[in-house]
Coordinates of C-alpha atoms in Angstrom, one line a residue:
M13 CA 0.0 0.0 0.0
V14 CA 1.3 3.5 -0.9
T15 CA 0.8 5.9 1.9
A16 CA 0.1 9.6 1.5
L17 CA 3.7 10.5 2.5
F18 CA 5.0 8.5 -0.5
Q19 CA 2.5 9.6 -3.1
P20 CA 4.2 11.5 -5.9
L21 CA 3.3 15.1 -6.4
R22 CA 3.4 17.0 -9.7
I23 CA 3.9 20.8 -9.5
R24 CA 4.2 22.3 -13.0
S25 CA 6.7 20.0 -14.7
L26 CA 8.4 18.9 -11.6
V27 CA 7.4 15.5 -10.2
L28 CA 8.4 14.8 -6.6
K29 CA 8.7 11.2 -5.8
N30 CA 7.3 11.7 -2.3
R31 CA 6.1 14.5 0.0
I32 CA 9.2 14.8 2.1
V33 CA 11.2 18.0 1.8
I34 CA 14.5 18.8 3.5
A35 CA 14.1 22.3 4.9
P36 CA 16.8 24.9 4.5
M37 CA 19.4 24.8 7.3
M38 CA 22.0 27.5 7.7
Q39 CA 25.5 26.1 7.5
H40 CA 27.8 29.2 7.4
A41 CA 30.3 27.1 5.4
A42 CA 30.7 29.0 2.1
P43 CA 33.6 31.5 2.2
G44 CA 33.1 34.0 -0.5
G45 CA 29.6 32.6 -1.1
F46 CA 31.0 29.5 -2.8
A47 CA 29.4 26.1 -2.3
N48 CA 32.0 23.5 -1.7
H49 CA 32.6 19.9 -0.5
W50 CA 30.7 20.5 2.7
H51 CA 27.5 21.3 0.7
L52 CA 28.0 18.3 -1.6
V53 CA 28.1 16.0 1.4
H54 CA 25.6 17.8 3.6
L55 CA 23.0 18.0 0.9
G56 CA 24.0 14.9 -1.0
K57 CA 23.4 12.6 2.0
F58 CA 19.8 13.7 2.1
A59 CA 19.4 12.6 -1.5
L60 CA 20.8 9.2 -0.6
G61 CA 18.4 9.2 2.3
G62 CA 15.4 9.3 -0.1
A63 CA 14.0 12.9 0.2
G64 CA 11.7 14.0 -2.5
L65 CA 13.1 17.5 -2.5
I66 CA 16.0 19.2 -0.8
I67 CA 16.2 22.9 -0.4
T68 CA 19.5 24.7 0.2
E69 CA 20.2 27.0 3.1
S70 CA 19.3 30.7 2.5
T71 CA 21.5 31.7 -0.4
A72 CA 22.3 35.4 -0.5
V73 CA 21.4 37.4 -3.6
S74 CA 24.0 40.0 -2.7
P75 CA 27.0 40.3 -0.4
V76 CA 25.0 43.0 1.4
G77 CA 22.3 40.5 2.3
R78 CA 24.3 37.8 4.0
I79 CA 23.1 36.6 7.4
G80 CA 26.6 35.5 8.3
K81 CA 30.0 36.1 6.7
D82 CA 30.3 32.6 5.2
D83 CA 26.8 32.3 3.8
A84 CA 26.3 30.6 0.5
G85 CA 25.6 33.0 -2.4
L86 CA 24.4 33.4 -6.0
W87 CA 25.3 37.0 -6.5
E88 CA 27.9 36.4 -9.1
D89 CA 28.3 34.0 -12.1
A90 CA 31.3 32.3 -10.5
H91 CA 29.0 30.8 -7.9
I92 CA 27.1 28.8 -10.5
Q93 CA 29.5 25.9 -11.2
P94 CA 30.0 24.9 -7.5
W95 CA 26.3 24.7 -7.1
R96 CA 26.0 22.8 -10.4
E97 CA 28.2 20.0 -8.9
V98 CA 25.9 19.7 -5.9
V99 CA 22.8 19.7 -8.1
D100 CA 24.1 17.1 -10.4
F101 CA 24.9 14.7 -7.5
V102 CA 21.5 15.1 -6.0
H103 CA 19.8 14.5 -9.4
Q104 CA 22.0 11.4 -10.0
S105 CA 20.9 10.1 -6.5
G106 CA 17.2 10.4 -7.3
S107 CA 16.0 13.6 -5.6
A108 CA 15.0 17.1 -6.7
I109 CA 16.8 20.1 -5.3
G110 CA 15.7 23.8 -4.9
V111 CA 17.6 26.9 -3.7
Q112 CA 16.3 29.3 -1.2
L113 CA 17.1 32.8 -2.2
G114 CA 17.2 35.4 0.5
H115 CA 18.3 38.8 1.6
A116 CA 18.8 39.4 5.4
G117 CA 17.9 43.1 5.3
R118 CA 18.1 44.6 8.8
K119 CA 19.1 41.2 10.2
A120 CA 22.3 41.0 8.2
G121 CA 25.5 40.4 10.1
S122 CA 25.4 37.8 12.9
K123 CA 27.6 35.2 14.3
A124 CA 26.9 31.5 13.6
L125 CA 24.8 29.8 16.3
W126 CA 27.7 27.8 17.6
D127 CA 29.6 31.1 18.1
G128 CA 26.7 32.6 20.1
G129 CA 24.5 33.9 17.3
Q130 CA 24.9 37.5 18.4
A131 CA 24.6 40.5 16.1
L132 CA 27.9 41.9 14.8
T133 CA 28.7 45.5 15.3
P134 CA 28.8 47.7 12.2
E135 CA 32.5 48.0 12.7
Q136 CA 32.9 44.2 12.7
M137 CA 30.8 44.0 9.5
L138 CA 32.9 46.7 7.8
K139 CA 36.1 44.8 8.8
E140 CA 34.8 41.6 7.3
D141 CA 33.6 43.1 4.1
P142 CA 33.0 46.8 3.3
R143 CA 29.9 45.8 1.1
W144 CA 28.1 44.3 4.1
A145 CA 25.4 46.5 5.6
R146 CA 22.0 46.5 7.3
I147 CA 19.1 47.9 5.2
G148 CA 15.4 47.9 5.7
P149 CA 12.2 49.8 5.1
S150 CA 12.7 52.2 8.0
P151 CA 15.5 53.1 10.4
I152 CA 14.2 50.7 13.1
P153 CA 16.6 48.1 14.5
A154 CA 15.7 44.4 14.7
G155 CA 16.0 44.5 18.5
P156 CA 18.5 45.0 21.3
G157 CA 22.1 44.6 20.0
W158 CA 21.2 45.4 16.4
S159 CA 22.2 48.6 14.8
I160 CA 19.8 51.0 13.0
P161 CA 19.4 49.9 9.4
H162 CA 19.7 52.3 6.5
A163 CA 16.2 53.1 5.2
M164 CA 16.0 52.0 1.6
S165 CA 15.3 54.4 -1.3
I166 CA 13.1 53.4 -4.2
A167 CA 16.3 53.0 -6.2
A168 CA 17.7 50.7 -3.5
I169 CA 14.5 48.6 -3.5
E170 CA 14.7 48.3 -7.3
K171 CA 18.3 47.2 -7.0
V172 CA 17.4 44.4 -4.6
I173 CA 14.6 43.2 -6.9
G174 CA 17.1 43.1 -9.7
E175 CA 19.5 41.1 -7.5
F176 CA 16.8 38.5 -6.9
E177 CA 16.1 38.3 -10.7
S178 CA 19.8 37.8 -11.4
A179 CA 20.1 35.1 -8.7
A180 CA 17.1 33.3 -10.1
R181 CA 18.7 33.2 -13.6
R182 CA 21.9 31.8 -12.0
S183 CA 19.8 29.2 -10.1
D184 CA 18.4 28.0 -13.4
A185 CA 21.9 27.9 -14.9
A186 CA 23.0 25.8 -11.9
G187 CA 20.2 23.3 -12.7
F188 CA 18.0 23.8 -9.6
D189 CA 14.5 22.5 -9.9
T190 CA 12.8 25.1 -7.7
V191 CA 13.4 28.5 -6.2
E192 CA 12.1 29.3 -2.8
L193 CA 11.9 33.0 -2.0
H194 CA 12.6 33.6 1.7
F195 CA 10.0 36.1 2.8
G196 CA 10.1 35.0 6.5
H197 CA 12.0 35.1 9.8
G198 CA 12.4 38.8 10.0
Y199 CA 14.6 39.2 7.0
L200 CA 14.3 41.9 4.3
V201 CA 10.8 41.2 2.9
T202 CA 9.3 40.3 6.3
S203 CA 10.5 43.7 7.6
F204 CA 8.6 45.4 4.8
L205 CA 5.4 43.4 5.5
S206 CA 5.2 44.1 9.2
P207 CA 3.7 47.4 10.5
V208 CA 6.1 47.1 13.4
S209 CA 9.2 47.5 11.2
N210 CA 7.7 49.4 8.2
K211 CA 6.8 53.0 8.9
R212 CA 7.2 54.2 5.3
T213 CA 4.9 56.8 3.8
D214 CA 5.5 56.0 0.2
E215 CA 4.1 53.2 -2.1
Y216 CA 6.0 50.6 -0.1
G217 CA 4.3 51.5 3.2
V218 CA 1.3 53.3 4.7
N219 CA -1.1 50.3 4.6
R220 CA -1.1 46.5 4.1
E221 CA -1.3 46.9 0.3
G222 CA 1.8 49.1 0.3
R223 CA 3.6 46.9 2.8
M224 CA 2.9 43.8 0.5
K225 CA 4.2 45.6 -2.6
L226 CA 7.8 44.5 -2.3
A227 CA 6.8 40.8 -1.8
V228 CA 4.4 40.8 -4.7
D229 CA 6.7 42.8 -7.1
L230 CA 9.7 40.6 -6.2
A231 CA 7.7 37.4 -6.7
S232 CA 6.3 38.6 -10.0
R233 CA 9.7 39.7 -11.3
V234 CA 11.3 36.4 -10.3
R235 CA 8.5 34.4 -11.8
A236 CA 9.0 36.3 -15.1
V237 CA 12.7 35.1 -15.4
W238 CA 12.3 31.7 -13.8
P239 CA 11.4 29.0 -16.4
K240 CA 7.6 28.6 -16.6
E241 CA 7.9 24.8 -16.3
K242 CA 9.6 25.1 -12.9
P243 CA 7.7 25.7 -9.7
L244 CA 8.2 28.7 -7.4
W245 CA 8.1 28.3 -3.6
C246 CA 7.8 31.1 -1.1
R247 CA 8.5 30.8 2.7
L248 CA 6.4 33.1 4.8
S249 CA 6.2 33.8 8.5
V250 CA 2.5 33.4 8.7
V251 CA 2.7 35.4 12.0
D252 CA 5.8 37.5 12.5
G253 CA 5.9 37.1 16.3
A254 CA 5.6 40.8 17.2
V255 CA 2.9 42.6 19.2
D256 CA 0.6 44.3 16.7
G257 CA 2.6 42.8 13.9
W258 CA 1.8 40.7 10.8
G259 CA -0.9 38.0 11.3
E260 CA -2.7 35.2 9.7
E261 CA -5.4 37.3 8.0
D262 CA -2.6 39.4 6.5
T263 CA -0.9 36.3 5.2
I264 CA -4.1 35.0 3.6
Q265 CA -4.4 38.2 1.6
L266 CA -0.7 38.1 0.6
V267 CA -1.0 34.5 -0.5
H268 CA -3.9 35.4 -2.8
R269 CA -1.6 38.0 -4.4
L270 CA 1.3 35.7 -4.6
Q271 CA -0.8 33.1 -6.3
S272 CA -1.9 35.6 -8.9
V273 CA 1.7 36.3 -9.9
G274 CA 2.6 32.6 -10.2
V275 CA 3.8 31.3 -6.8
D276 CA 3.0 27.6 -6.5
V277 CA 3.8 26.6 -3.0
I278 CA 3.7 28.4 0.4
D279 CA 6.2 27.1 3.0
C280 CA 4.4 28.0 6.3
S281 CA 6.7 29.1 9.1
S282 CA 6.4 31.8 11.8
G283 CA 8.2 34.4 13.9
G284 CA 11.6 36.0 13.6
L285 CA 10.7 39.7 13.2
T286 CA 12.0 40.9 16.5
E287 CA 14.0 39.7 19.4
Q288 CA 12.2 41.9 21.9
T289 CA 11.0 40.1 25.0
H290 CA 7.4 41.3 24.7
A291 CA 7.1 39.6 21.3
L292 CA 4.3 37.1 21.0
P293 CA 5.9 33.6 20.6
V294 CA 4.3 30.6 19.0
A295 CA 4.2 27.8 21.6
R296 CA 6.6 25.2 20.4
G297 CA 5.5 21.6 20.4
L298 CA 5.4 18.8 17.9
G299 CA 4.1 20.1 14.6
F300 CA 3.5 23.5 16.2
Q301 CA 3.3 25.3 12.8
V302 CA 1.0 22.8 11.1
P303 CA -2.2 24.8 11.9
F304 CA -0.8 27.7 9.8
A305 CA -0.3 25.4 6.8
R306 CA -3.8 24.0 7.4
R307 CA -5.5 27.4 7.4
I308 CA -3.6 28.8 4.5
K309 CA -4.4 25.7 2.4
S310 CA -8.0 25.8 3.4
E311 CA -8.6 29.4 2.7
T312 CA -6.6 29.9 -0.5
G313 CA -6.3 26.5 -2.1
V314 CA -2.6 26.9 -2.5
I315 CA -0.2 24.0 -2.1
T316 CA 1.3 24.2 1.4
Q317 CA 4.4 22.9 3.1
A318 CA 4.3 22.3 6.8
V319 CA 7.5 22.6 8.9
G320 CA 8.5 22.7 12.5
M321 CA 9.1 19.7 14.9
I322 CA 7.9 17.0 12.5
I323 CA 9.8 14.1 13.8
D324 CA 7.9 10.9 13.3
A325 CA 6.7 9.0 10.1
H326 CA 3.2 8.5 11.5
Q327 CA 3.0 12.2 12.6
A328 CA 4.0 13.2 9.0
E329 CA 1.4 10.9 7.5
D330 CA -1.3 12.3 9.7
I331 CA -0.5 15.8 8.6
L332 CA -1.0 14.8 5.0
T333 CA -4.1 12.5 5.4
S334 CA -5.8 15.2 7.5
G335 CA -5.5 17.7 4.7
S336 CA -3.4 20.0 6.8
A337 CA -0.6 20.3 4.1
D338 CA 0.6 18.8 0.9
L339 CA 4.3 18.6 1.8
V340 CA 6.1 18.1 5.1
A341 CA 9.6 19.5 5.7
I342 CA 12.1 18.3 8.2
G343 CA 15.3 20.0 9.2
R344 CA 16.9 19.1 12.5
E345 CA 15.4 15.6 12.4
A346 CA 17.2 15.1 9.1
L347 CA 20.5 16.0 10.8
F348 CA 19.7 13.4 13.4
D349 CA 18.8 10.9 10.7
P350 CA 19.7 11.7 7.1
Y351 CA 17.9 8.5 6.1
W352 CA 14.7 9.7 7.7
P353 CA 12.6 9.4 4.5
L354 CA 13.6 5.8 3.9
H355 CA 13.2 4.9 7.5
A356 CA 9.7 6.5 7.4
Q357 CA 8.9 4.3 4.4
W358 CA 10.1 1.3 6.3
A359 CA 7.8 2.2 9.1
L360 CA 4.8 2.9 7.0
Q361 CA 5.3 0.6 4.0
R362 CA 7.3 -2.3 5.3
D363 CA 6.3 -4.4 2.2
T364 CA 8.3 -2.0 0.0
G365 CA 11.5 -3.4 1.6
F366 CA 14.6 -1.7 0.3
A367 CA 13.3 -1.1 -3.2
D368 CA 13.8 2.7 -3.1
W369 CA 17.3 2.6 -1.5
H370 CA 20.2 3.4 -3.7
I371 CA 21.4 0.3 -5.5
R372 CA 24.8 0.5 -3.9
H373 CA 23.2 0.3 -0.5
K374 CA 20.1 -1.8 -1.3
V375 CA 21.9 -5.0 -2.2
W376 CA 23.8 -5.1 1.1
L377 CA 20.8 -4.2 3.2
E378 CA 18.8 -7.0 1.6
K379 CA 21.6 -9.4 2.5
R380 CA 21.6 -8.0 6.1
Q381 CA 17.8 -8.4 6.4
T382 CA 17.9 -12.0 5.1
F383 CA 20.4 -12.8 7.8
L384 CA 18.3 -11.1 10.5
D385 CA 15.2 -12.9 9.3
S386 CA 17.0 -16.2 9.5
L387 CA 18.1 -15.5 13.0
S388 CA 14.5 -14.7 13.9
T389 CA 13.3 -17.9 12.4
Q390 CA 15.9 -19.9 14.3
S391 CA 14.9 -18.3 17.6
D392 CA 11.3 -19.2 16.9
H393 CA 12.3 -22.8 16.9

């Protein structure tokens, strides 16, 4: 029996072999923005593990927009070939791969989590790279410890949209199957969406329609240069986590607009706008963001991807069979078990055996299982 988790899904011309997506996970392992052996192994093992789709970490569209100094990038043509090598391996191993394109905006410049994750000072950013800077809709910092971002002019906004367009073209040249636009977690586009961080009085502010303009314009422009046969994902913070901030009703209206310009999938996340202690957190439990995906899917009809503490095959299956989402994304659980998709298949569809494992692994695992079965038979006697 084929379970929901292992039903193929067609989105435009892309056919995913199952509904399991590896979520973007920041690695801070790309000096100069260049993918390297780390990315080949880090992402490649998820392909061997049976994921339907793997999405890279947030990949900067400009050196200005890096979260950390060693973020992956696609801001220059020289970045294409290293990514092509990763993409080719993933394809050869039976999975699809997408790239998450992002710009950190006013949250640019922080240490890696294992170094504390704190915001860098403007002086530290300047020392690392004179191009690196914090920008945003208004001169409002992301929270304590963050410097005041430079309020963007209309020309600066146009420049960033152009950078996303160019990065999307490079993504196609590298062979990626999808682009995911990162509009969540307090980064550039999120800061334009939220009334907490966007106090502009021009066409990119004033009201919800104005605050949505960057997201809609950017998605429309990327869709125009991204091949029509390839799907376009968008990650949103359905609620931004701030008091009087962006909420679910706002997201529903934005999703309708994004659908109208050709976005195919909404990756439903939450939070990240501010680090202030009076922010409204989303209580974290197993599948804590699934209700967001359920509501967005129900009220817009868009394909949704659920993410956040999805750790068990039966939990993932229930998310799909209940109609809460069309795709489930795992991140930290995939770090714990890169073969999570194949182990989930073993748990849900034991009769499939090792059919979907890579041939170089399958033959040995079948021998192992035959031996284990023989031991079990002997013990029964």
